[in-house]
Amino acid sequence: MTGLGEQIMFWILAPISVLGALGLIFAKKAVHAALGMALVMINLGIFYIAQEADFLGIIQIFVYTGAVMMLFLFVLMLVGVDSSDSLVETLKGQKWAGALLILGLAALLFTAIGRAQFGPMKGLSSVNESTGNVSGVADLIFGKYVWTFEITSALLITAALGAMVLAHRERIGAKPSQRAWSERRILENRNVAGLPAPGVYARSNAVDTPALLPDGTPSELSVSRVLTAREQNVAPARHIESEHDIEHEIEEGSQR
Amino acid sequence: MPAMTVLSAPALATAFKPADVDYSAIAPMLIVIAGALIGVLVEAFAPRRHRHVIQVSLALVSLVAAFVVLVTVSADEAHRGGTLAQAVIIDGPALFLQGAILLMAALGVLTMAEKFGGQGADAFTPMGAAVPGSPHEAAALRAGLATSEVFPLTLFSVVGMLLFPAAGDLLTMFVALEVLSLPLYLLCGLARRRRLLSQEASLKYFLLGAFSSAFFLFGAALLYGYAGSLYLADIATAVRAANGALEGLLLPGVVLVLVGLLFKVGAVPFHSWTPDVYQGAPTPVTGFMAACTKVAAFGAILRVVYVGVEANRWDWRGGVIAVAALTMVVGAVLSVTQTDVKRLLAYSSIAHAGFILVAVLAFDRTGVSGTMFYLVAYGFTTIAGFAVVSLVRQGGSEASHLSQWAGLGRNHPVVAGVFAFLLLAFAGIPLTSGFAAKYAAFAPAISFGGRSGVALVIIGVLCSVITAFVYVRLIVLMYFTEPPAGEVVVAETASPFTTVAITIGTLVTLVLGILPAQVLDLAERSSQFLVK
């Protein structure tokens, strides 16, 4: 039997994990999905610890949540900044059909698996006493499952090789120097003086505020295209709007 | 001096027992792994202009060496049985299928090595990371870059394929499934031409493959819950002992594991990836994938079905029979409407998966040998077939649309003739391996499959007629239709590599058609599964 504390913990954490898992599926932004997954993994780690698999639980939190998921976030930040997912459905009604099939499968599995009656729980305490928790895991990895463990290395090498093949862009030819850039600008006669700097206003000189052209329109060239894609630019309109008030205040001040 | 503190580990009740390893039995796998690892090092250290030659020879040498070792080891009965704590079971079917995979993979590497006078392998993009159609890609092409990483990736995939039919427990089988799939996902996305199509194929294959792996894993977990062990031998014992309380876990477990495996062979309704991936992948990779993945995946299906869960087959047999029938019908009927050679061959491969399932469902030793013979016959024909497809060009890129093949027989009688012969083998015309294979697959179904076996064979024969119509139509197109106006479709002059691959594939197709007895006999002698 599970203890009362464990039951309370389960009934608090299980819904949270389910919410995290649902967030992973339904979140619109990839970062939110990754955070949802991290939540699920932390909860899994806690469950493992509660079930006396201390080592596994700690590793789950340290390695999966701490290292792997954070790497995941880094990759998202590096890669996914200005690519946006198209959420247009190419197959009409596939969401509904999919939902219906999911419900059907879930019903089938629940009824089939629900019939099973499990015996009394064994727990890990006997194993922990006889072989120890960490050495028990080591025993399995280097004893019974040594081949699985070794062959997994092929998987990791493949993954690393694949990442290189698909993502490593080798530079062909020399990197253009600053001089080359400037010569090219002058030859092309475009932006000869360099790109405009981001907005310098009385109130803001941040990189996310586009510069204003003489006719008052913001210049797209002055801000990073990544910020534009993320829609994180500040519209300079509010600075223009406040201009009148500022001038008014200055006038008032000089009249005093 | 500070006192030294001695840390002593608490004495453990049970001493560590390392797994027994029969190194000769797993030597073929170790050789291929070593080849792949050296290949990775070659990528890192060898100068670029030598890499293609080194990689191709390394891949070929390791595959052939592994085959030689496999043959030597298989002669000694002492190396049969489970090794590595029963994670790997080396028995007749495992050895037969491993040998077939090694030979086919060698042919596949030969076709991948084709350069057509260029600087790198012709089928693969010079740089996978360059945006398709960008100046960067063109520059990479001019600079003579090449993705010679495809050869170590192929070897890694072969490692997974060798392990897949020999896995003694579901965990090893799952890892083998991933080891064989992951390199294939990558290889699919590296085509030199029509790269967007290729990348789409890769992504599709990856997502659907991951989905099916999840099914397999879920099923394995349920079977573990049922039997308390992941070993197929223990699962078989548990199934026979029939534990009533846990009965609910068994059928979902079996079904989900089978779903994961049937996905890999492209059985309907888990086939939707096949046409897109076969079309998008570089043609030599398609050939390699079609032949070798099928062998490995059917090997795993045979082991799960015959060793693991055979005892309750009456519960799930109906479902697999339906899948087999659907696979044959859908594959055959949809191949009629195809306008692309690679898609046509993809639907034909779906139909063939159905024919092989008929043999699997016989539940007899002859069913095992029939399946294995069919896999060998189909595999060699397929690799040669896709190699021929990769030769036919229009304006430098592959002429895969059917209309481009019109009149090919007039300008290139040899290429068209070989392809026509291979198509006849797909159709199962006598004197080709296809006929012998169909006979070997259908005979056990009639003898041991009962009423459903006979029904399946009738469906199979009808579907063979439909597919034969498709192939004959293509042959007529090649010989009796005027070539299209415009740029001429040419068959490139193949290098010795591709020529050897096509020649061997065609010869095997011919020899297995005329004198199938020896290979059939070998398949029969190696059709006994060992449990431990």
mmCIF file of C-alpha atoms in Angstrom, chain A residues 3-187:
data_model
loop_
_atom_site.group_PDB
_atom_site.id
_atom_site.type_symbol
_atom_site.label_atom_id
_atom_site.label_comp_id
_atom_site.label_asym_id
_atom_site.label_seq_id
_atom_site.Cartn_x
_atom_site.Cartn_y
_atom_site.Cartn_z
ATOM 1 C CA GLY A 3 1.483 5.780 2.322
ATOM 2 C CA LEU A 4 -0.815 8.741 2.879
ATOM 3 C CA GLY A 5 1.931 11.246 2.095
ATOM 4 C CA GLU A 6 2.678 9.553 -1.186
ATOM 5 C CA GLN A 7 -0.981 9.533 -2.090
ATOM 6 C CA ILE A 8 -1.349 13.228 -1.366
ATOM 7 C CA MET A 9 1.758 13.952 -3.404
ATOM 8 C CA PHE A 10 0.474 11.861 -6.271
ATOM 9 C CA TRP A 11 -2.889 13.551 -6.400
ATOM 10 C CA ILE A 12 -1.247 16.960 -6.429
ATOM 11 C CA LEU A 13 1.497 16.222 -8.931
ATOM 12 C CA ALA A 14 -0.372 13.943 -11.332
ATOM 13 C CA PRO A 15 -2.825 16.644 -12.506
ATOM 14 C CA ILE A 16 0.078 19.057 -12.847
ATOM 15 C CA SER A 17 1.920 16.573 -15.069
ATOM 16 C CA VAL A 18 -1.159 16.048 -17.182
ATOM 17 C CA LEU A 19 -1.518 19.800 -17.570
ATOM 18 C CA GLY A 20 2.159 20.044 -18.536
ATOM 19 C CA ALA A 21 1.739 17.269 -21.098
ATOM 20 C CA LEU A 22 -1.330 18.946 -22.568
ATOM 21 C CA GLY A 23 0.608 22.207 -22.675
ATOM 22 C CA LEU A 24 3.332 20.431 -24.636
ATOM 23 C CA ILE A 25 0.800 19.445 -27.269
ATOM 24 C CA PHE A 26 -1.329 22.551 -27.462
ATOM 25 C CA ALA A 27 1.135 25.380 -26.816
ATOM 26 C CA LYS A 28 1.428 27.664 -29.826
ATOM 27 C CA LYS A 29 5.006 28.697 -29.121
ATOM 28 C CA ALA A 30 7.772 26.135 -29.136
ATOM 29 C CA VAL A 31 9.359 27.585 -25.996
ATOM 30 C CA HIS A 32 6.135 27.133 -24.037
ATOM 31 C CA ALA A 33 5.873 23.562 -25.270
ATOM 32 C CA ALA A 34 9.434 22.893 -24.116
ATOM 33 C CA LEU A 35 8.676 24.344 -20.703
ATOM 34 C CA GLY A 36 5.591 22.141 -20.458
ATOM 35 C CA MET A 37 7.771 19.149 -21.195
ATOM 36 C CA ALA A 38 10.294 20.218 -18.570
ATOM 37 C CA LEU A 39 7.458 20.371 -16.032
ATOM 38 C CA VAL A 40 6.398 16.824 -16.901
ATOM 39 C CA MET A 41 9.974 15.615 -16.565
ATOM 40 C CA ILE A 42 10.492 17.208 -13.162
ATOM 41 C CA ASN A 43 7.293 15.575 -11.963
ATOM 42 C CA LEU A 44 8.449 12.237 -13.322
ATOM 43 C CA GLY A 45 11.664 12.647 -11.368
ATOM 44 C CA ILE A 46 9.706 13.264 -8.197
ATOM 45 C CA PHE A 47 7.574 10.193 -8.846
ATOM 46 C CA TYR A 48 10.678 8.077 -9.312
ATOM 47 C CA ILE A 49 12.100 9.300 -6.021
ATOM 48 C CA ALA A 50 8.807 8.605 -4.297
ATOM 49 C CA GLN A 51 8.962 5.068 -5.613
ATOM 50 C CA GLU A 52 12.373 4.556 -4.006
ATOM 51 C CA ALA A 53 14.329 4.874 -7.257
ATOM 52 C CA ASP A 54 16.400 7.750 -5.879
ATOM 53 C CA PHE A 55 19.195 7.606 -8.404
ATOM 54 C CA LEU A 56 16.883 7.466 -11.392
ATOM 55 C CA GLY A 57 14.840 10.353 -10.042
ATOM 56 C CA ILE A 58 17.848 12.585 -9.465
ATOM 57 C CA ILE A 59 19.253 11.718 -12.883
ATOM 58 C CA GLN A 60 15.890 12.424 -14.458
ATOM 59 C CA ILE A 61 15.889 15.913 -12.991
ATOM 60 C CA PHE A 62 19.597 16.665 -13.467
ATOM 61 C CA VAL A 63 20.191 15.190 -16.885
ATOM 62 C CA TYR A 64 16.857 15.354 -18.633
ATOM 63 C CA THR A 65 15.334 18.457 -17.169
ATOM 64 C CA GLY A 66 18.565 20.234 -16.361
ATOM 65 C CA ALA A 67 20.740 19.454 -19.320
ATOM 66 C CA VAL A 68 18.727 18.054 -22.173
ATOM 67 C CA MET A 69 15.703 20.317 -21.898
ATOM 68 C CA MET A 70 17.864 23.399 -21.454
ATOM 69 C CA LEU A 71 19.860 22.440 -24.549
ATOM 70 C CA PHE A 72 16.533 22.103 -26.263
ATOM 71 C CA LEU A 73 15.644 25.654 -25.251
ATOM 72 C CA PHE A 74 19.013 26.908 -26.476
ATOM 73 C CA VAL A 75 18.443 25.265 -29.829
ATOM 74 C CA LEU A 76 15.000 26.839 -30.034
ATOM 75 C CA MET A 77 16.476 30.234 -29.301
ATOM 76 C CA LEU A 78 19.220 29.784 -31.881
ATOM 77 C CA VAL A 79 17.163 28.279 -34.653
ATOM 78 C CA GLY A 80 13.541 29.147 -34.294
ATOM 79 C CA VAL A 81 13.645 32.908 -34.005
ATOM 80 C CA ASP A 82 12.388 34.076 -37.334
ATOM 81 C CA SER A 83 10.734 30.971 -38.606
ATOM 82 C CA SER A 84 7.073 30.823 -37.834
ATOM 83 C CA ASP A 85 4.948 27.738 -38.146
ATOM 84 C CA SER A 86 2.157 27.765 -40.623
ATOM 85 C CA LEU A 87 -0.964 26.613 -38.857
ATOM 86 C CA VAL A 88 -3.036 26.289 -42.021
ATOM 87 C CA GLU A 89 -4.746 22.927 -42.247
ATOM 88 C CA THR A 90 -3.984 21.343 -45.569
ATOM 89 C CA LEU A 91 -6.257 18.398 -44.943
ATOM 90 C CA LYS A 92 -9.783 19.535 -44.214
ATOM 91 C CA GLY A 93 -11.308 18.208 -41.043
ATOM 92 C CA GLN A 94 -8.269 16.187 -40.072
ATOM 93 C CA LYS A 95 -8.320 17.626 -36.563
ATOM 94 C CA TRP A 96 -11.808 16.309 -35.921
ATOM 95 C CA ALA A 97 -11.072 12.962 -37.526
ATOM 96 C CA GLY A 98 -7.902 12.741 -35.480
ATOM 97 C CA ALA A 99 -9.703 13.634 -32.256
ATOM 98 C CA LEU A 100 -12.351 11.014 -32.970
ATOM 99 C CA LEU A 101 -9.729 8.335 -33.615
ATOM 100 C CA ILE A 102 -7.832 9.334 -30.461
ATOM 101 C CA LEU A 103 -11.004 8.988 -28.414
ATOM 102 C CA GLY A 104 -11.679 5.604 -29.995
ATOM 103 C CA LEU A 105 -8.157 4.356 -29.296
ATOM 104 C CA ALA A 106 -8.259 5.716 -25.755
ATOM 105 C CA ALA A 107 -11.587 4.011 -25.098
ATOM 106 C CA LEU A 108 -10.290 0.715 -26.481
ATOM 107 C CA LEU A 109 -7.082 0.850 -24.470
ATOM 108 C CA PHE A 110 -8.781 1.955 -21.267
ATOM 109 C CA THR A 111 -11.361 -0.808 -21.429
ATOM 110 C CA ALA A 112 -8.785 -3.446 -22.322
ATOM 111 C CA ILE A 113 -6.132 -2.392 -19.847
ATOM 112 C CA GLY A 114 -8.703 -1.514 -17.195
ATOM 113 C CA ARG A 115 -9.675 -5.170 -16.996
ATOM 114 C CA ALA A 116 -6.207 -6.111 -15.794
ATOM 115 C CA GLN A 117 -5.872 -6.745 -12.079
ATOM 116 C CA PHE A 118 -2.397 -6.119 -10.814
ATOM 117 C CA GLY A 119 -0.966 -8.073 -7.927
ATOM 118 C CA PRO A 120 0.304 -6.456 -4.725
ATOM 119 C CA MET A 121 2.993 -3.840 -5.214
ATOM 120 C CA LYS A 122 6.531 -5.062 -4.634
ATOM 121 C CA GLY A 123 8.366 -1.770 -4.490
ATOM 122 C CA LEU A 124 12.082 -1.346 -4.688
ATOM 123 C CA SER A 125 13.017 -1.574 -1.016
ATOM 124 C CA SER A 126 14.135 -5.200 -1.202
ATOM 125 C CA VAL A 127 16.244 -4.485 -4.268
ATOM 126 C CA ASN A 128 17.672 -1.361 -2.671
ATOM 127 C CA GLU A 129 18.693 -3.358 0.381
ATOM 128 C CA SER A 130 20.271 -6.258 -1.466
ATOM 129 C CA THR A 131 22.155 -4.499 -4.262
ATOM 130 C CA GLY A 132 21.889 -0.833 -3.406
ATOM 131 C CA ASN A 133 20.147 1.733 -5.547
ATOM 132 C CA VAL A 134 22.985 3.054 -7.689
ATOM 133 C CA SER A 135 24.834 -0.223 -7.974
ATOM 134 C CA GLY A 136 21.553 -1.912 -8.829
ATOM 135 C CA VAL A 137 21.183 0.351 -11.850
ATOM 136 C CA ALA A 138 24.843 -0.198 -12.748
ATOM 137 C CA ASP A 139 24.309 -3.926 -12.422
ATOM 138 C CA LEU A 140 21.551 -3.800 -15.028
ATOM 139 C CA ILE A 141 23.335 -1.434 -17.397
ATOM 140 C CA PHE A 142 26.646 -3.273 -17.420
ATOM 141 C CA GLY A 143 25.271 -6.755 -16.863
ATOM 142 C CA LYS A 144 21.952 -7.745 -18.335
ATOM 143 C CA TYR A 145 21.483 -4.822 -20.700
ATOM 144 C CA VAL A 146 25.111 -4.181 -21.644
ATOM 145 C CA TRP A 147 24.507 -4.692 -25.361
ATOM 146 C CA THR A 148 21.573 -2.311 -25.404
ATOM 147 C CA PHE A 149 23.690 0.208 -23.560
ATOM 148 C CA GLU A 150 26.580 -0.160 -25.983
ATOM 149 C CA ILE A 151 24.487 -0.111 -29.111
ATOM 150 C CA THR A 152 22.802 3.090 -27.959
ATOM 151 C CA SER A 153 26.157 4.761 -28.584
ATOM 152 C CA ALA A 154 25.612 4.115 -32.305
ATOM 153 C CA LEU A 155 22.392 6.082 -31.944
ATOM 154 C CA LEU A 156 24.147 9.007 -30.291
ATOM 155 C CA ILE A 157 26.930 9.079 -32.886
ATOM 156 C CA THR A 158 24.328 8.993 -35.641
ATOM 157 C CA ALA A 159 22.506 11.887 -34.024
ATOM 158 C CA ALA A 160 25.680 13.951 -33.761
ATOM 159 C CA LEU A 161 26.668 13.139 -37.324
ATOM 160 C CA GLY A 162 23.170 13.952 -38.516
ATOM 161 C CA ALA A 163 23.175 17.307 -36.770
ATOM 162 C CA MET A 164 26.454 18.142 -38.504
ATOM 163 C CA VAL A 165 25.240 17.006 -41.910
ATOM 164 C CA LEU A 166 21.957 18.875 -41.724
ATOM 165 C CA ALA A 167 22.983 22.004 -39.858
ATOM 166 C CA HIS A 168 26.694 22.661 -40.272
ATOM 167 C CA ARG A 169 27.150 25.183 -43.070
ATOM 168 C CA GLU A 170 30.740 25.211 -44.159
ATOM 169 C CA ARG A 171 32.055 28.578 -45.257
ATOM 170 C CA ILE A 172 33.163 28.509 -48.860
ATOM 171 C CA GLY A 173 35.770 31.154 -49.699
ATOM 172 C CA ALA A 174 37.134 33.829 -47.394
ATOM 173 C CA LYS A 175 34.940 35.729 -44.978
ATOM 174 C CA PRO A 176 34.386 39.269 -46.311
ATOM 175 C CA SER A 177 36.338 41.833 -44.314
ATOM 176 C CA GLN A 178 34.963 45.173 -43.202
ATOM 177 C CA ARG A 179 36.824 46.775 -46.049
ATOM 178 C CA ALA A 180 35.212 44.403 -48.534
ATOM 179 C CA TRP A 181 31.777 45.181 -47.133
ATOM 180 C CA SER A 182 32.356 48.893 -47.422
ATOM 181 C CA GLU A 183 33.693 48.620 -50.961
ATOM 182 C CA ARG A 184 30.693 46.558 -51.944
ATOM 183 C CA ARG A 185 28.321 49.158 -50.473
ATOM 184 C CA ILE A 186 29.926 51.928 -52.429
ATOM 185 C CA LEU A 187 30.029 49.915 -55.640
#
